[in-house]
Amino acid sequence: MPQNERLDFDFSVRYRFRFRVAENALAPGNPALADAVRETMSQSPARCRFFVDDGLAQAKPSVIDDVGEYCAAHADCLAAVAEPVVIGGGECAKNQPRVLEDAIRAMRDARLCRQSYVVAIGGGALLDVVGFAAATTHRGLRLIRLPSTTLAQCDSGVAVKNAVNTFGSKNFCGTFAPPVAVINDPLLLRTLSERDWRGGFSEIAKIALIRDTELFEQLERDSAGIVARDLSIANPLIMRSAEAHLRHIVEGGDPFETGVGRPLDFGHWAAHRIEALSEFGVTHGEAVAMGIAIDVVYSHGIGALSAAHAERALELLAGLGFELYHPSMEDPDAVLAGLDEFREHLGGPLTITLLRGIGAGFDAHDIDRAAMSAAIQAVSARFGAKQRLCGSGK
């Protein structure tokens, strides 16, 4: 027997990422969901379990009946094995192990197998929890996502990641598991609160700032329509952002993030830290806006970004209605701890995205902590003062 034998094999796995936009996706006459199952199923009808965000169920009580009527209309391919499971949404769902356990238990009780389907309907947190449960049950059930928030439709819903928060760390445990399909239903966005409507547009601003000048200018022109919740204005922007995120996944060369660079996480090192420091009272979309503001000011502070471009970026975020301050920012050292957490999460050398111009992001590895602290203080001073003034009734 050879003592130093070495065997190396290269192999690849091919995925098809199905992304569809379908108004009123759960109407019996809409084929998008049924077609996604028909294209991929290995038995007919396919066993399926639906999970619905409780926020959506409250805002649109008919959604549970809609699921039943849809499955009845497409009984040739969809066999709902039980009533939809309603799960609490929001970041608290990712913080509570019981929510994940309940999702896995529901999949086990339904006797789902690896040829079965899990359909998750809701915001990004629900998609994360249910996606993680599906990815780990039997080492992988077939997942279909129907995102119901602006943030999920333009960003997290079209990702290949699922994660939950553990040990006080954002997305500490998770998987890379591409869904069978993602179906954006623009009409679901009518169910959102003002806060949840606004949340996704920080992610659209992010993708515009790092690589799409035209998209940034469109956001500037259309900010009033976005604030007014004009779907005819918002939907093309959401679609463009979703496509940009998908193209990064399929054409960026690193879909499962084995490298150290993650340009789509611009502003996220601080965002994740602010979320945790606020005990998740600040939503992800709000925290991303704050994180972008910090990195914009830092980019200008180190001479990479002009004052004019920095001001345009900050004015856009404020114009979209984002508060760019949280009391945790009064302690820059507490926020700066997010740099080390971010580096650990990626592995390898610290890599964050900064700006050379609008639409021109670049990777940075050496961060001047004093300058970053100054940037945090500058954002806090400018927008904290404005927030306190408004809060005082003046």
CSV table of C-alpha atoms in Angstrom, one decimal:
chain,number,residue,atom,x,y,z
A,1,MET,CA,0.0,0.0,0.0
A,2,PRO,CA,1.5,3.4,-1.0
A,3,GLN,CA,2.4,5.5,2.0
A,4,ASN,CA,2.1,8.9,0.3
A,5,GLU,CA,-0.8,8.4,-2.0
A,6,ARG,CA,-2.6,11.6,-3.1
A,7,LEU,CA,-5.9,11.8,-5.0
A,8,ASP,CA,-7.3,15.1,-6.2
A,9,PHE,CA,-10.6,15.4,-8.1
A,10,ASP,CA,-12.3,18.5,-9.5
A,11,PHE,CA,-16.1,18.6,-9.8
A,12,SER,CA,-18.8,21.2,-10.3
A,13,VAL,CA,-22.5,21.3,-9.5
A,14,ARG,CA,-24.8,23.1,-11.8
A,15,TYR,CA,-27.7,25.1,-10.4
A,16,ARG,CA,-30.5,26.9,-12.2
A,17,PHE,CA,-31.7,30.0,-10.3
A,18,ARG,CA,-35.3,30.7,-11.3
A,19,PHE,CA,-36.4,34.3,-10.6
A,20,ARG,CA,-39.9,35.4,-11.5
A,21,VAL,CA,-42.0,38.5,-11.0
A,22,ALA,CA,-45.7,37.6,-10.8
A,23,GLU,CA,-48.4,39.9,-9.6
A,24,ASN,CA,-51.0,38.2,-7.3
A,25,ALA,CA,-48.8,35.1,-7.3
A,26,LEU,CA,-51.2,33.1,-5.2
A,27,ALA,CA,-54.2,33.6,-7.4
A,28,PRO,CA,-55.3,30.2,-8.7
A,29,GLY,CA,-54.9,31.4,-12.3
A,30,ASN,CA,-51.3,32.5,-11.9
A,31,PRO,CA,-49.0,29.7,-13.1
A,32,ALA,CA,-45.6,30.9,-11.7
A,33,LEU,CA,-45.5,28.9,-8.5
A,34,ALA,CA,-47.0,25.7,-10.0
A,35,ASP,CA,-44.6,26.0,-13.0
A,36,ALA,CA,-41.6,26.2,-10.7
A,37,VAL,CA,-42.7,23.0,-9.1
A,38,ARG,CA,-43.5,21.2,-12.3
A,39,GLU,CA,-40.1,22.1,-13.8
A,40,THR,CA,-38.3,20.5,-10.9
A,41,MET,CA,-40.5,17.8,-9.3
A,42,SER,CA,-39.6,14.1,-9.4
A,43,GLN,CA,-43.0,12.9,-8.2
A,44,SER,CA,-46.5,14.1,-8.9
A,45,PRO,CA,-48.0,15.7,-7.0
A,46,ALA,CA,-45.1,16.9,-4.9
A,47,ARG,CA,-45.5,17.1,-1.1
A,48,CYS,CA,-45.3,20.6,0.0
A,49,ARG,CA,-45.5,22.7,3.3
A,50,PHE,CA,-46.1,26.4,3.4
A,51,PHE,CA,-44.7,28.8,6.0
A,52,VAL,CA,-46.2,32.3,6.2
A,53,ASP,CA,-44.9,35.4,8.0
A,54,ASP,CA,-47.3,36.4,10.8
A,55,GLY,CA,-46.9,40.0,9.9
A,56,LEU,CA,-48.2,39.2,6.4
A,57,ALA,CA,-50.9,37.0,7.8
A,58,GLN,CA,-52.1,39.9,9.9
A,59,ALA,CA,-52.0,42.5,7.1
A,60,LYS,CA,-53.5,40.1,4.6
A,61,PRO,CA,-55.6,37.5,6.5
A,62,SER,CA,-56.8,35.9,3.2
A,63,VAL,CA,-53.3,34.6,2.5
A,64,ILE,CA,-53.9,31.3,4.4
A,65,ASP,CA,-57.1,30.6,2.3
A,66,ASP,CA,-55.2,31.8,-0.8
A,67,VAL,CA,-52.6,29.0,-0.3
A,68,GLY,CA,-55.3,26.4,0.0
A,69,GLU,CA,-57.2,27.6,-3.0
A,70,TYR,CA,-54.0,27.7,-5.0
A,71,CYS,CA,-53.0,24.1,-4.1
A,72,ALA,CA,-56.5,22.9,-5.0
A,73,ALA,CA,-56.3,24.6,-8.4
A,74,HIS,CA,-52.9,23.0,-9.1
A,75,ALA,CA,-53.5,19.6,-7.4
A,76,ASP,CA,-51.7,17.9,-10.2
A,77,CYS,CA,-48.4,19.2,-8.9
A,78,LEU,CA,-48.9,20.6,-5.4
A,79,ALA,CA,-50.1,18.5,-2.5
A,80,ALA,CA,-50.2,20.7,0.6
A,81,VAL,CA,-49.7,18.2,3.5
A,82,ALA,CA,-51.1,20.4,6.2
A,83,GLU,CA,-52.3,24.0,6.9
A,84,PRO,CA,-49.7,26.7,6.4
A,85,VAL,CA,-47.5,27.3,9.4
A,86,VAL,CA,-47.6,30.9,10.6
A,87,ILE,CA,-44.2,32.0,12.0
A,88,GLY,CA,-43.2,35.2,13.7
A,89,GLY,CA,-41.2,37.4,11.4
A,90,GLY,CA,-38.7,40.2,12.1
A,91,GLU,CA,-35.2,39.8,13.4
A,92,CYS,CA,-36.5,38.3,16.7
A,93,ALA,CA,-37.3,35.2,14.7
A,94,LYS,CA,-33.7,34.7,14.0
A,95,ASN,CA,-32.7,35.3,17.6
A,96,GLN,CA,-34.9,32.6,19.1
A,97,PRO,CA,-33.8,28.9,18.7
A,98,ARG,CA,-37.4,27.8,19.4
A,99,VAL,CA,-38.6,29.4,16.1
A,100,LEU,CA,-36.0,27.4,14.1
A,101,GLU,CA,-36.9,24.2,16.1
A,102,ASP,CA,-40.6,24.7,15.4
A,103,ALA,CA,-39.9,25.1,11.7
A,104,ILE,CA,-37.8,21.9,11.6
A,105,ARG,CA,-40.5,20.1,13.6
A,106,ALA,CA,-43.2,21.1,11.2
A,107,MET,CA,-41.1,19.7,8.3
A,108,ARG,CA,-40.6,16.5,10.2
A,109,ASP,CA,-44.3,16.2,11.2
A,110,ALA,CA,-45.3,16.6,7.6
A,111,ARG,CA,-42.9,13.7,6.6
A,112,LEU,CA,-41.2,15.8,4.0
A,113,CYS,CA,-38.4,14.3,2.1
A,114,ARG,CA,-35.7,15.6,-0.2
A,115,GLN,CA,-38.1,15.5,-3.1
A,116,SER,CA,-40.6,17.7,-1.2
A,117,TYR,CA,-41.0,21.4,-1.3
A,118,VAL,CA,-41.0,24.1,1.4
A,119,VAL,CA,-42.6,27.4,0.3
A,120,ALA,CA,-41.6,30.4,2.5
A,121,ILE,CA,-43.8,33.5,2.2
A,122,GLY,CA,-42.6,36.5,4.1
A,123,GLY,CA,-39.9,38.9,4.9
A,124,GLY,CA,-36.2,38.3,5.0
A,125,ALA,CA,-36.0,37.0,8.6
A,126,LEU,CA,-38.7,34.4,7.9
A,127,LEU,CA,-37.0,33.4,4.7
A,128,ASP,CA,-33.7,33.0,6.6
A,129,VAL,CA,-35.1,30.8,9.4
A,130,VAL,CA,-37.3,28.6,7.1
A,131,GLY,CA,-34.5,28.4,4.5
A,132,PHE,CA,-32.0,27.3,7.2
A,133,ALA,CA,-34.5,24.7,8.5
A,134,ALA,CA,-35.1,23.4,4.9
A,135,ALA,CA,-31.4,23.3,4.1
A,136,THR,CA,-30.6,21.2,7.2
A,137,THR,CA,-33.7,18.9,7.3
A,138,HIS,CA,-32.6,15.7,5.5
A,139,ARG,CA,-29.6,17.7,4.4
A,140,GLY,CA,-31.7,19.8,2.1
A,141,LEU,CA,-35.4,20.1,1.1
A,142,ARG,CA,-36.4,22.0,-2.0
A,143,LEU,CA,-37.1,25.7,-1.1
A,144,ILE,CA,-39.2,28.2,-2.9
A,145,ARG,CA,-39.2,31.8,-1.7
A,146,LEU,CA,-42.0,34.4,-2.0
A,147,PRO,CA,-40.5,37.5,-0.5
A,148,SER,CA,-43.1,40.0,0.9
A,149,THR,CA,-41.0,43.0,1.8
A,150,THR,CA,-39.0,45.5,-0.3
A,151,LEU,CA,-35.8,44.4,1.4
A,152,ALA,CA,-36.4,40.7,0.7
A,153,GLN,CA,-37.5,41.3,-2.9
A,154,CYS,CA,-34.5,43.5,-3.8
A,155,ASP,CA,-31.8,41.7,-1.9
A,156,SER,CA,-32.1,38.9,0.7
A,157,GLY,CA,-34.8,36.9,-1.1
A,158,VAL,CA,-32.6,36.4,-4.2
A,159,ALA,CA,-29.6,35.3,-2.2
A,160,VAL,CA,-28.2,31.8,-1.8
A,161,LYS,CA,-27.7,32.2,1.9
A,162,ASN,CA,-29.8,31.3,5.0
A,163,ALA,CA,-28.8,32.1,8.5
A,164,VAL,CA,-29.9,32.7,12.1
A,165,ASN,CA,-28.3,34.8,14.9
A,166,THR,CA,-26.6,32.9,17.7
A,167,PHE,CA,-24.2,33.8,20.5
A,168,GLY,CA,-25.3,37.4,20.1
A,169,SER,CA,-23.8,37.5,16.6
A,170,LYS,CA,-25.6,38.3,13.4
A,171,ASN,CA,-26.0,35.4,10.9
A,172,PHE,CA,-23.4,33.3,12.9
A,173,CYS,CA,-25.0,30.0,11.9
A,174,GLY,CA,-26.2,29.4,8.4
A,175,THR,CA,-25.9,27.6,5.0
A,176,PHE,CA,-25.4,28.3,1.3
A,177,ALA,CA,-28.3,26.6,-0.3
A,178,PRO,CA,-29.8,28.0,-3.6
A,179,PRO,CA,-33.6,28.0,-3.7
A,180,VAL,CA,-35.5,26.2,-6.4
A,181,ALA,CA,-37.2,29.5,-7.3
A,182,VAL,CA,-37.8,33.0,-6.1
A,183,ILE,CA,-41.1,34.7,-7.0
A,184,ASN,CA,-41.5,38.4,-6.3
A,185,ASP,CA,-45.2,39.5,-6.0
A,186,PRO,CA,-45.2,43.3,-6.1
A,187,LEU,CA,-48.7,43.5,-4.7
A,188,LEU,CA,-47.5,42.0,-1.4
A,189,LEU,CA,-45.7,45.2,-0.8
A,190,ARG,CA,-49.0,47.0,-0.3
A,191,THR,CA,-49.2,45.2,3.1
A,192,LEU,CA,-46.1,46.8,4.5
A,193,SER,CA,-45.8,49.4,7.2
A,194,GLU,CA,-44.0,52.6,6.3
A,195,ARG,CA,-40.9,51.4,8.1
A,196,ASP,CA,-40.8,48.0,6.3
A,197,TRP,CA,-41.5,49.7,3.0
A,198,ARG,CA,-38.6,52.0,3.4
A,199,GLY,CA,-36.2,49.3,4.6
A,200,GLY,CA,-35.3,47.8,1.3
A,201,PHE,CA,-34.3,51.0,-0.4
A,202,SER,CA,-31.1,51.2,1.6
A,203,GLU,CA,-30.0,48.0,-0.1
A,204,ILE,CA,-30.9,49.5,-3.5
A,205,ALA,CA,-28.9,52.6,-2.6
A,206,LYS,CA,-26.0,50.3,-1.7
A,207,ILE,CA,-25.9,48.5,-5.0
A,208,ALA,CA,-26.2,51.9,-6.8
A,209,LEU,CA,-23.4,53.4,-4.9
A,210,ILE,CA,-20.9,50.6,-5.4
A,211,ARG,CA,-21.5,49.9,-9.1
A,212,ASP,CA,-24.5,51.6,-10.8
A,213,THR,CA,-24.3,55.4,-11.3
A,214,GLU,CA,-27.5,55.4,-13.5
A,215,LEU,CA,-29.4,53.6,-10.8
A,216,PHE,CA,-28.2,56.1,-8.2
A,217,GLU,CA,-29.4,59.0,-10.4
A,218,GLN,CA,-32.7,57.3,-10.8
A,219,LEU,CA,-33.1,57.0,-7.1
A,220,GLU,CA,-32.3,60.7,-6.7
A,221,ARG,CA,-35.0,61.6,-9.3
A,222,ASP,CA,-37.6,59.2,-7.9
A,223,SER,CA,-37.1,59.6,-4.2
A,224,ALA,CA,-40.4,61.5,-3.7
A,225,GLY,CA,-42.3,58.7,-5.6
A,226,ILE,CA,-40.6,56.1,-3.5
A,227,VAL,CA,-41.6,57.9,-0.3
A,228,ALA,CA,-45.1,58.2,-1.6
A,229,ARG,CA,-45.1,54.3,-2.2
A,230,ASP,CA,-45.8,54.6,-5.9
A,231,LEU,CA,-45.4,51.0,-7.1
A,232,SER,CA,-45.0,52.0,-10.7
A,233,ILE,CA,-41.8,53.8,-9.6
A,234,ALA,CA,-40.6,51.4,-7.0
A,235,ASN,CA,-41.0,48.1,-8.8
A,236,PRO,CA,-38.5,48.7,-11.6
A,237,LEU,CA,-35.9,49.8,-9.0
A,238,ILE,CA,-36.5,46.7,-6.9
A,239,MET,CA,-36.3,44.5,-10.1
A,240,ARG,CA,-33.0,46.2,-11.1
A,241,SER,CA,-31.5,45.7,-7.6
A,242,ALA,CA,-32.6,42.0,-7.6
A,243,GLU,CA,-31.1,41.5,-11.0
A,244,ALA,CA,-27.8,43.1,-9.9
A,245,HIS,CA,-27.6,40.8,-6.8
A,246,LEU,CA,-28.3,37.8,-8.9
A,247,ARG,CA,-25.7,38.7,-11.5
A,248,HIS,CA,-23.2,39.0,-8.7
A,249,ILE,CA,-24.1,35.5,-7.6
A,250,VAL,CA,-24.0,33.8,-11.0
A,251,GLU,CA,-21.3,35.9,-12.7
A,252,GLY,CA,-19.1,37.1,-9.8
A,253,GLY,CA,-17.1,33.9,-9.6
A,254,ASP,CA,-17.7,33.3,-5.9
A,255,PRO,CA,-21.4,32.4,-5.2
A,256,PHE,CA,-20.6,30.7,-1.9
A,257,GLU,CA,-18.3,33.4,-0.7
A,258,THR,CA,-15.1,31.4,-0.3
A,259,GLY,CA,-13.0,34.5,-0.9
A,260,VAL,CA,-12.5,37.5,1.3
A,261,GLY,CA,-14.2,40.2,-0.8
A,262,ARG,CA,-17.9,40.8,-0.4
A,263,PRO,CA,-18.8,44.1,-2.3
A,264,LEU,CA,-22.5,43.6,-1.7
A,265,ASP,CA,-21.9,44.0,2.0
A,266,PHE,CA,-21.0,47.7,1.6
A,267,GLY,CA,-22.0,49.4,4.9
A,268,HIS,CA,-22.8,46.1,6.5
A,269,TRP,CA,-19.9,45.8,9.0
A,270,ALA,CA,-21.3,48.7,11.0
A,271,ALA,CA,-24.9,47.8,10.2
A,272,HIS,CA,-24.6,44.3,11.8
A,273,ARG,CA,-22.9,45.9,14.9
A,274,ILE,CA,-25.6,48.6,15.2
A,275,GLU,CA,-28.3,46.0,15.0
A,276,ALA,CA,-26.8,44.0,17.8
A,277,LEU,CA,-26.1,47.1,19.9
A,278,SER,CA,-29.7,48.2,19.6
A,279,GLU,CA,-30.8,44.7,20.6
A,280,PHE,CA,-32.3,44.6,17.1
A,281,GLY,CA,-34.6,47.5,17.7
A,282,VAL,CA,-33.0,49.0,14.6
A,283,THR,CA,-34.1,47.0,11.5
A,284,HIS,CA,-31.6,45.7,9.1
A,285,GLY,CA,-32.6,48.2,6.4
A,286,GLU,CA,-32.2,51.1,8.8
A,287,ALA,CA,-28.9,49.8,10.1
A,288,VAL,CA,-27.6,49.4,6.5
A,289,ALA,CA,-28.4,53.1,5.8
A,290,MET,CA,-26.5,54.1,8.9
A,291,GLY,CA,-23.6,51.8,8.0
A,292,ILE,CA,-23.5,53.3,4.4
A,293,ALA,CA,-23.4,56.8,5.9
A,294,ILE,CA,-20.4,55.9,8.1
A,295,ASP,CA,-18.5,54.4,5.2
A,296,VAL,CA,-19.3,57.3,2.9
A,297,VAL,CA,-18.0,59.8,5.4
A,298,TYR,CA,-14.9,57.6,6.0
A,299,SER,CA,-14.3,57.3,2.2
A,300,HIS,CA,-14.3,61.1,2.0
A,301,GLY,CA,-12.2,61.4,5.2
A,302,ILE,CA,-9.4,59.4,3.7
A,303,GLY,CA,-9.5,61.3,0.4
A,304,ALA,CA,-11.0,58.6,-1.7
A,305,LEU,CA,-14.4,60.2,-2.3
A,306,SER,CA,-15.1,63.9,-3.1
A,307,ALA,CA,-17.2,66.0,-0.8
A,308,ALA,CA,-19.8,66.5,-3.5
A,309,HIS,CA,-20.3,62.8,-4.0
A,310,ALA,CA,-20.4,62.1,-0.3
A,311,GLU,CA,-23.0,64.8,0.2
A,312,ARG,CA,-25.2,63.4,-2.6
A,313,ALA,CA,-25.0,59.9,-1.0
A,314,LEU,CA,-26.0,61.2,2.4
A,315,GLU,CA,-28.8,63.4,1.0
A,316,LEU,CA,-30.2,60.5,-0.9
A,317,LEU,CA,-30.4,58.3,2.2
A,318,ALA,CA,-32.0,61.1,4.2
A,319,GLY,CA,-34.4,61.9,1.4
A,320,LEU,CA,-35.6,58.4,1.4
A,321,GLY,CA,-36.6,58.9,5.0
A,322,PHE,CA,-33.9,57.1,6.8
A,323,GLU,CA,-32.7,58.2,10.3
A,324,LEU,CA,-29.0,57.9,10.1
A,325,TYR,CA,-28.3,58.0,13.8
A,326,HIS,CA,-28.8,55.7,16.8
A,327,PRO,CA,-27.6,56.3,20.3
A,328,SER,CA,-25.1,53.4,20.1
A,329,MET,CA,-23.1,55.5,17.7
A,330,GLU,CA,-22.2,57.8,20.6
A,331,ASP,CA,-19.7,55.1,21.5
A,332,PRO,CA,-17.5,54.8,18.4
A,333,ASP,CA,-15.4,52.0,20.1
A,334,ALA,CA,-18.5,49.9,20.5
A,335,VAL,CA,-19.3,50.3,16.8
A,336,LEU,CA,-15.7,49.7,15.7
A,337,ALA,CA,-15.8,46.2,17.3
A,338,GLY,CA,-17.9,45.4,14.3
A,339,LEU,CA,-14.8,45.5,12.1
A,340,ASP,CA,-13.3,42.5,13.9
A,341,GLU,CA,-16.5,40.6,13.9
A,342,PHE,CA,-16.9,41.3,10.1
A,343,ARG,CA,-13.3,40.1,9.5
A,344,GLU,CA,-13.9,36.9,11.5
A,345,HIS,CA,-17.2,36.3,9.6
A,346,LEU,CA,-15.5,36.4,6.3
A,347,GLY,CA,-12.2,34.9,7.3
A,348,GLY,CA,-8.8,36.0,6.0
A,349,PRO,CA,-7.7,39.7,6.0
A,350,LEU,CA,-10.2,42.4,6.8
A,351,THR,CA,-12.0,43.4,3.6
A,352,ILE,CA,-14.6,46.1,3.4
A,353,THR,CA,-16.0,48.0,0.4
A,354,LEU,CA,-15.5,51.8,0.2
A,355,LEU,CA,-16.2,54.4,-2.5
A,356,ARG,CA,-14.0,56.3,-5.0
A,357,GLY,CA,-17.1,57.8,-6.6
A,358,ILE,CA,-20.8,57.2,-7.1
A,359,GLY,CA,-21.0,53.8,-8.7
A,360,ALA,CA,-17.3,53.1,-8.0
A,361,GLY,CA,-16.7,50.8,-5.1
A,362,PHE,CA,-13.4,49.3,-4.2
A,363,ASP,CA,-12.0,46.8,-1.6
A,364,ALA,CA,-10.0,48.1,1.3
A,365,HIS,CA,-8.0,46.0,3.7
A,366,ASP,CA,-6.2,48.6,5.9
A,367,ILE,CA,-8.6,50.7,7.9
A,368,ASP,CA,-7.5,53.7,9.8
A,369,ARG,CA,-9.4,53.2,13.1
A,370,ALA,CA,-8.9,56.8,14.2
A,371,ALA,CA,-10.4,58.1,10.9
A,372,MET,CA,-13.2,55.5,11.1
A,373,SER,CA,-14.0,56.6,14.7
A,374,ALA,CA,-14.0,60.2,13.4
A,375,ALA,CA,-16.5,59.2,10.7
A,376,ILE,CA,-18.8,57.6,13.2
A,377,GLN,CA,-18.7,60.7,15.4
A,378,ALA,CA,-19.3,63.0,12.4
A,379,VAL,CA,-22.4,61.0,11.3
A,380,SER,CA,-23.6,60.9,14.9
A,381,ALA,CA,-23.1,64.6,15.4
A,382,ARG,CA,-24.8,65.6,12.2
A,383,PHE,CA,-27.8,63.3,12.1
A,384,GLY,CA,-28.1,62.9,15.9
A,385,ALA,CA,-28.4,66.6,16.3
A,386,LYS,CA,-31.1,66.7,13.6
A,387,GLN,CA,-33.0,63.8,15.2
A,388,ARG,CA,-32.8,65.4,18.7
A,389,LEU,CA,-34.0,68.7,17.2
A,390,CYS,CA,-37.0,67.1,15.6
A,391,GLY,CA,-37.7,65.1,18.7
A,392,SER,CA,-37.7,68.2,20.8
A,393,GLY,CA,-40.6,69.6,18.8
A,394,LYS,CA,-38.7,72.6,17.5
